[in-house]
Coordinates of C-alpha atoms in Angstrom, one line a residue:
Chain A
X1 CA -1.5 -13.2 -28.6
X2 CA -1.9 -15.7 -25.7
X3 CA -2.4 -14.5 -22.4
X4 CA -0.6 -16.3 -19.9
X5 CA -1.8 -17.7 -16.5
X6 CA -0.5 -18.4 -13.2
X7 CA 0.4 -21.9 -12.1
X8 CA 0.0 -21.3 -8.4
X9 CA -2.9 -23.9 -6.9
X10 CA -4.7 -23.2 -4.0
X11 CA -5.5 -26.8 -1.8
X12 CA -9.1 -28.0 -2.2
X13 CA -11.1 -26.4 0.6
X14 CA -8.8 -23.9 1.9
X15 CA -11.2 -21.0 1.3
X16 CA -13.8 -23.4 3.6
X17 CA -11.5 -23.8 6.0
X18 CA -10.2 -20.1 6.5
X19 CA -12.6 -18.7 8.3
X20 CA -12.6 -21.3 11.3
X21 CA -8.6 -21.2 11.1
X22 CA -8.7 -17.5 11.2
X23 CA -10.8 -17.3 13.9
X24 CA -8.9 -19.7 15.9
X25 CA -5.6 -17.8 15.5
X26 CA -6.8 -14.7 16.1
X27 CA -8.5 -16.0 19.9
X28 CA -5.1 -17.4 20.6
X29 CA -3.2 -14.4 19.4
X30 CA -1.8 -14.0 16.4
X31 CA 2.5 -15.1 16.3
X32 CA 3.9 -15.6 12.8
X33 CA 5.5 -18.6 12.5
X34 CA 8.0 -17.6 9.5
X35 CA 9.4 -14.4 11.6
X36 CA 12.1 -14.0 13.5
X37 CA 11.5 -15.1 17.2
X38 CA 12.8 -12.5 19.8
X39 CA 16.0 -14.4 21.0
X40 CA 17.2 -15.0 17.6
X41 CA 16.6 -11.5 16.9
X42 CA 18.3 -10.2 19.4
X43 CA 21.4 -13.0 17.8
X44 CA 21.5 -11.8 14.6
X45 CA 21.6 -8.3 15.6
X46 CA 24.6 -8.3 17.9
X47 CA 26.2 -10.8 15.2
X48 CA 25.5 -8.2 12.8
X49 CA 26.8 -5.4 14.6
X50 CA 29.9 -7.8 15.6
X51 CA 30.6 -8.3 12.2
X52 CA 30.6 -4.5 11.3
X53 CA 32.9 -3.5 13.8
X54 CA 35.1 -6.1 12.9
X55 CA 35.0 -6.2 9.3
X56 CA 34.1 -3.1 8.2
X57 CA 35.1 -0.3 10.7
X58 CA 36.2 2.4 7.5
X59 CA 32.9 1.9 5.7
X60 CA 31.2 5.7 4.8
X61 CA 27.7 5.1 6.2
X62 CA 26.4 8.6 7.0
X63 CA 25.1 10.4 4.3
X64 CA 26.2 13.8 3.7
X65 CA 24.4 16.9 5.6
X66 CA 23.8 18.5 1.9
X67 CA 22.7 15.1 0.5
X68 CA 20.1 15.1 3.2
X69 CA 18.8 18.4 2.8
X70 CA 18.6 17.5 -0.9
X71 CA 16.4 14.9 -0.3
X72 CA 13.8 16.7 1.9
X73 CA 13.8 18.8 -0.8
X74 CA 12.5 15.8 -3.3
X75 CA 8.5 16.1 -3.4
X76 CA 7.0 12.6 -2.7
X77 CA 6.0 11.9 -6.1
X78 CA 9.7 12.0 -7.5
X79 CA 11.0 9.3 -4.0
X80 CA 7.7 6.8 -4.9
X81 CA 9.0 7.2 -8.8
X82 CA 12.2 5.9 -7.9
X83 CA 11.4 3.8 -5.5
X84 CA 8.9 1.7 -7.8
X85 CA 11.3 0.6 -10.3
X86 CA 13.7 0.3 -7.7
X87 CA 16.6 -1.0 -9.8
X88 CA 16.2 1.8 -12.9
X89 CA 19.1 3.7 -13.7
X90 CA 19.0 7.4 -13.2
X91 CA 18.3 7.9 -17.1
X92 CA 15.5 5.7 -17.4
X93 CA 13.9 7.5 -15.0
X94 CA 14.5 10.7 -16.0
X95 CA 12.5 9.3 -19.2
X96 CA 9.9 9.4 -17.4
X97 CA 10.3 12.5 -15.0
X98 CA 8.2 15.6 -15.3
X99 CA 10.6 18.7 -16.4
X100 CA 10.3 19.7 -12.9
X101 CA 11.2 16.4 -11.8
X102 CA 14.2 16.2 -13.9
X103 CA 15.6 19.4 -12.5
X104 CA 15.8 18.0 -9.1
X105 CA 17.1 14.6 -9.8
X106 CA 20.0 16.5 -11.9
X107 CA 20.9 17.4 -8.6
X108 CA 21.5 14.2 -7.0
X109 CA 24.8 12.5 -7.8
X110 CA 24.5 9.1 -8.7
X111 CA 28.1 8.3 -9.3
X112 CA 28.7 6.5 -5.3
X113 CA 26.8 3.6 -5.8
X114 CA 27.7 3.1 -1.7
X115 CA 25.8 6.7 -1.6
X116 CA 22.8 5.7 -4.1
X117 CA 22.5 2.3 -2.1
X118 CA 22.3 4.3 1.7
X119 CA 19.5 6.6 0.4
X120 CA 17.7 3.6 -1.4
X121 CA 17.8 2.3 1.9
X122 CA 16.5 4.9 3.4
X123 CA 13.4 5.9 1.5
X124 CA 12.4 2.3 2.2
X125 CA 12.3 2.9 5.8
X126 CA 10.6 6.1 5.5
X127 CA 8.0 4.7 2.8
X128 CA 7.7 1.8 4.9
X129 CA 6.5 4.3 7.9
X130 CA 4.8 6.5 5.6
X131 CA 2.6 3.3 4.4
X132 CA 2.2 2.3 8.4
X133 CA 1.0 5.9 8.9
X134 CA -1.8 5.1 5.9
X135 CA -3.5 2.3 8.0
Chain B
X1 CA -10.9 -9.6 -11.7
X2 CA -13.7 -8.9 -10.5
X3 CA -16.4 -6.3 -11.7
X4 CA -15.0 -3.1 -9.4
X5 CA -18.0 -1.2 -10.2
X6 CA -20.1 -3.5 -8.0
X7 CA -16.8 -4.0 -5.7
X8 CA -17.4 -0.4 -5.2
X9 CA -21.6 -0.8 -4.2
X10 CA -20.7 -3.6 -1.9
X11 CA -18.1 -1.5 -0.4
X12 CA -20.2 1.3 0.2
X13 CA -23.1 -1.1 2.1
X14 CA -20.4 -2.8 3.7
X15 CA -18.7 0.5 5.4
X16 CA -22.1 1.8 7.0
X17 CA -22.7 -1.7 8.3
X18 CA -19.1 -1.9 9.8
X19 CA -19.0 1.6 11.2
X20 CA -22.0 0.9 13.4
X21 CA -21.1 -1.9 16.8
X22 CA -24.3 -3.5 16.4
X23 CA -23.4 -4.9 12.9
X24 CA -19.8 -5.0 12.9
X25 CA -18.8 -8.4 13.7
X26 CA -21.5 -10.0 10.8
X27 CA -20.4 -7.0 8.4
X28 CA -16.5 -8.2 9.0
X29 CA -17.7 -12.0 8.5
X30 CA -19.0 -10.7 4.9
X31 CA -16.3 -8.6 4.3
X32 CA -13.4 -11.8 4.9
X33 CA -15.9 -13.6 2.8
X34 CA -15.8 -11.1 0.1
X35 CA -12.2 -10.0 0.2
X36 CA -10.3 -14.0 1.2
X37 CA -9.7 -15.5 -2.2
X38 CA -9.0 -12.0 -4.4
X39 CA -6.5 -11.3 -1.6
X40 CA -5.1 -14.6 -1.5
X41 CA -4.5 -14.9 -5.0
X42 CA -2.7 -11.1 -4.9
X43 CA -0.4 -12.5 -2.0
X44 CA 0.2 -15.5 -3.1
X45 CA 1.6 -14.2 -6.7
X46 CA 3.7 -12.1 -4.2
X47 CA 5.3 -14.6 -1.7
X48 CA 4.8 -18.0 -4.2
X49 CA 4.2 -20.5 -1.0
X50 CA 1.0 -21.6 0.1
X51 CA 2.1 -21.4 3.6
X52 CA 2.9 -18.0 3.5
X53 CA 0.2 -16.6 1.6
X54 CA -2.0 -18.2 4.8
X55 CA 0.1 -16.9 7.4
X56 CA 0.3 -13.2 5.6
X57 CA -3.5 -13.5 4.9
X58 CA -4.8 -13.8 8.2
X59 CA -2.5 -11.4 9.2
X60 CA -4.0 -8.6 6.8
X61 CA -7.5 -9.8 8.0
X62 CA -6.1 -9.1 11.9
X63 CA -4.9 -5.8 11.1
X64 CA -7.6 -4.7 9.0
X65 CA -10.0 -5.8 12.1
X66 CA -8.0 -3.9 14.6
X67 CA -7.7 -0.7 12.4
X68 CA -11.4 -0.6 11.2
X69 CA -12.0 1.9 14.0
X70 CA -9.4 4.1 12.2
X71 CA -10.4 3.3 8.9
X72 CA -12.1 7.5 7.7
X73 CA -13.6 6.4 4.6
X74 CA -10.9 8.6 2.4
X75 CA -10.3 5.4 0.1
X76 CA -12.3 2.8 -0.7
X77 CA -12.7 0.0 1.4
X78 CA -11.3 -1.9 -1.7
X79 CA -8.3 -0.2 -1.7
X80 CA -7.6 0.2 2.0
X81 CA -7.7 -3.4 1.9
X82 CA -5.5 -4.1 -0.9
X83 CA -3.0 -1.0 0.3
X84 CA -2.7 -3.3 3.5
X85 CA -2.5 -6.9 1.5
X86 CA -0.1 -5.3 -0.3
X87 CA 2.3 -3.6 2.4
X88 CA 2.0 -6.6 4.6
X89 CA 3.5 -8.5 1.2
X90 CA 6.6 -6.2 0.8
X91 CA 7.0 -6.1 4.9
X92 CA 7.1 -10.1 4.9
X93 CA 9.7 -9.7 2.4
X94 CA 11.6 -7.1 3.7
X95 CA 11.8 -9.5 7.0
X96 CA 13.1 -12.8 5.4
X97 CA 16.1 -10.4 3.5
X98 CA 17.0 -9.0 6.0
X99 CA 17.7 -12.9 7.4
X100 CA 20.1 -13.7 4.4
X101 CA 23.4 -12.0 5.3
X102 CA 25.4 -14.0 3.1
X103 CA 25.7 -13.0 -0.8
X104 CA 24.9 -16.4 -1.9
X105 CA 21.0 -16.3 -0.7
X106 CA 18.9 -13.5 -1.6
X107 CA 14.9 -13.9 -1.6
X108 CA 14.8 -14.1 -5.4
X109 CA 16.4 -17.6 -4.8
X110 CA 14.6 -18.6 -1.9
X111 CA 11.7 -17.8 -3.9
X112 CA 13.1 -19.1 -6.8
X113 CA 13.6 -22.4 -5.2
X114 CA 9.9 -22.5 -4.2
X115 CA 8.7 -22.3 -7.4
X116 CA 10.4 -25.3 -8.0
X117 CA 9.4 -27.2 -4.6
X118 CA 6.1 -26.3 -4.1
X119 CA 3.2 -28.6 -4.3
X120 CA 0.4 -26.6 -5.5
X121 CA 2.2 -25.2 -8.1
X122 CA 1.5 -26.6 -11.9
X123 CA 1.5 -24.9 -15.0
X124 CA 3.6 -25.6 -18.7
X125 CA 6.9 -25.0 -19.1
X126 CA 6.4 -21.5 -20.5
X127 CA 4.3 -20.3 -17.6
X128 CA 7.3 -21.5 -15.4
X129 CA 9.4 -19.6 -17.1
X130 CA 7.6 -16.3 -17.3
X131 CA 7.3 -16.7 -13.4
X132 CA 10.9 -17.3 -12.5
X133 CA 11.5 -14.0 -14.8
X134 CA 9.2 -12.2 -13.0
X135 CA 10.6 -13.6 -9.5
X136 CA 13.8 -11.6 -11.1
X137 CA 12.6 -8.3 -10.9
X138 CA 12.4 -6.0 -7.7
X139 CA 9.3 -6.4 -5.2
X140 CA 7.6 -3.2 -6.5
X141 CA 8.1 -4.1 -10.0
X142 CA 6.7 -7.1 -9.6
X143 CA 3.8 -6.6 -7.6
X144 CA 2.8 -3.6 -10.5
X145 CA 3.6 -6.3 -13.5
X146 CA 1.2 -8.8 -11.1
X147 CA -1.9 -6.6 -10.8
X148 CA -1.7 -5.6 -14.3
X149 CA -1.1 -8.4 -15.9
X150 CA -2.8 -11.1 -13.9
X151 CA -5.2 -9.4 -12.1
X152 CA -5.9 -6.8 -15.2
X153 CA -6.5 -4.0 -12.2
X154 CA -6.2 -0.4 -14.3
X155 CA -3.9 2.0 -13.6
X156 CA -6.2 4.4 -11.7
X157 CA -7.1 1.4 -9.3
X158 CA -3.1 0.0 -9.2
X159 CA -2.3 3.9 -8.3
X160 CA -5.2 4.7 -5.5
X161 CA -3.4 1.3 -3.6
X162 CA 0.1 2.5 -3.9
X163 CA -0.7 5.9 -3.8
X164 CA 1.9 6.3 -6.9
X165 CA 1.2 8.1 -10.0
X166 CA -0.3 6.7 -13.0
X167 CA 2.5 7.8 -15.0
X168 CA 5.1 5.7 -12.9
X169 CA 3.0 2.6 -12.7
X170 CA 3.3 2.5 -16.7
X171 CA 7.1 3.1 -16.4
X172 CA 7.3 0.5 -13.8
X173 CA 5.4 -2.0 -16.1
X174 CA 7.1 -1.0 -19.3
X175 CA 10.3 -2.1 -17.8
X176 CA 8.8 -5.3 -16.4
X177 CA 8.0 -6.5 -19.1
X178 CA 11.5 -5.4 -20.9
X179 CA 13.1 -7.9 -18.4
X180 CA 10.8 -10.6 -18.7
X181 CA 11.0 -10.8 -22.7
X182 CA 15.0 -10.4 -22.2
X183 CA 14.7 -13.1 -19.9
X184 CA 12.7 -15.5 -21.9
X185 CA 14.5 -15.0 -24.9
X186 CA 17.8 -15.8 -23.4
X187 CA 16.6 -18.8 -21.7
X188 CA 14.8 -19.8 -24.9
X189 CA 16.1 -18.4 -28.1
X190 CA 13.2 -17.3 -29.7
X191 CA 11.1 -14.3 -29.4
X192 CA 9.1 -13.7 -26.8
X193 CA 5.4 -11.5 -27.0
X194 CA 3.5 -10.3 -23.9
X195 CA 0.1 -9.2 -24.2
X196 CA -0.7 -6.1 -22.7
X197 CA -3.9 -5.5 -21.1

């Protein structure tokens, strides 16, 4: 069976040149070019917020109290599960669950997408921490 | 992919040499030296531009530099340095979507569109393919399918860097790879085989 490769390219000499670039940026101070800058942050968030208290001002954004306490209740092995295949349905994962596992998820109602969407959301955030806290 | 076994040696020299002020600054120089082009080829499967795979690699080089002082020695330098190649990846992506607040963009097509615009991009019309199916799946999905399938890393090594069980890295792939045949086979007709490593 073939094995298939890549097609990215990297520009002739760019590993030769990285280390003088590198160096270069990091004396200056490092600002990422393809970020947000500040001002236009600051734009799109108070767009952002305009538009949801404009558009959207009946929209169910907290997650239940239960719901919550549910979750703290999910070990960290069954939030990275989900979160890995972030797009699985509920029985594909419990495929791959452990029995334990299972149990808990059985719990969870998966119905609300709205619901399913909020806490997707916010396991990122709290991986995202989690993987800041790893540095 | 490199030999990890002697990844692992060099690591091990490397840390005692980077722990110590005296030979920190030459230890990092050998450490960029050992560490640029793996990590640019991990990034760049990631973000699909040049550009950003420069921008996001010095970046990872900056903040492994400024935590090295933090860095215990619980993981291996190898993976410390991949978990942060790889979280500055999903970050960088998790920055420009948040940036698309209309339904019509997404990153997949940004991305997408790359593919198709970039200059040092070449490959056959199947490769193409396969990568505009995997640019369909989900960041985490993606990033698993990549180190598996391109960079043939194992499991235990894929699962020390995303500190995520074995078992869910295989589930993970397993439904890459369903997607990617699906994919292929629509766009083409015909039957499409991966190789697993």
């Amino acid at each position: 069976m073939k094995k298939y490769k890549h097609p990215y390219q990297m520009p002739e000499g760019y590993l030769d040149k990285f280390d003088t670039q590198w160096i270069a940026k990091n004396n200056q101070g490092y600002s990422h070019k393809s970020y947000l800058k500040p001002m236009a942050s600051i734009a799109a968030i108070a767009a952002a917020i305009l538009i949801i208290i404009l558009f959207l001002p009946n929209t169910e954004t907290q997650v239940p109290t239960d719901t919550q306490s549910l979750l703290a209740n999910l070990n960290e092995q069954t939030v990275k599960h989900y979160l890995i295949g972030e797009d699985i349905s509920e029985d594909e994962l419990l495929e791959y669950a452990d029995i334990n596992l299972q149990k808990q998820f059985k719990k969870l109602d998966f119905s609300n997408t709205t619901k399913s969407e909020i806490w997707v959301e916010e396991w990122l955030e709290q991986e995202e921490e989690w993987l800041e806290s790893t540095y | 992919m490199p030999d990890t076994s002697s990844t692992y040696k060099e690591d091990a020299d490397l840390r005692l040499r980077l722990q110590s002020l005296h030979t920190r600054e030459a230890a990092f120089a050998e450490l960029v030296a050992l560490y640029k082009e793996r990590l640019y080829w991990h990034i760049r499967k990631m973000l699909v531009s040049h550009e950003d795979t420069d921008d996001v690699l010095q970046e990872v080089f900056l903040i492994v530099w400024r935590k090295l002082s933090d860095f215990r020695g619980d993981a291996q330098l190898f993976t410390w340095i991949y978990r942060i190649a790889t979280n500055a990846c999903l970050q960088f992506l998790r920055k420009k979507k948040r940036r698309f607040f209309f339904a019509y963009e997404d990153i997949s097509t940004d991305l997408y569109a790359k593919l198709e615009s970039e200059p040092y991009i070449e490959g056959d019309a199947i490769s193409m393919l396969l990568q505009k199916a995997i640019l369909q799946l989900p960041d985490k999905q993606r990033l698993v399918f990549n180190m598996r399938y391109f960079e043939e890393m194992k499991y235990s090594e894929i699962s020390a860097i995303l500190t995520t069980s074995e078992g869910a890295l295989k589930a993970s792939y397993h439904h890459a790879t369903t997607k990617i045949k699906d994919f292929i086979q629509k766009h083409t007709g015909e039957t499409f085989d991966l190789e697993t490593p």
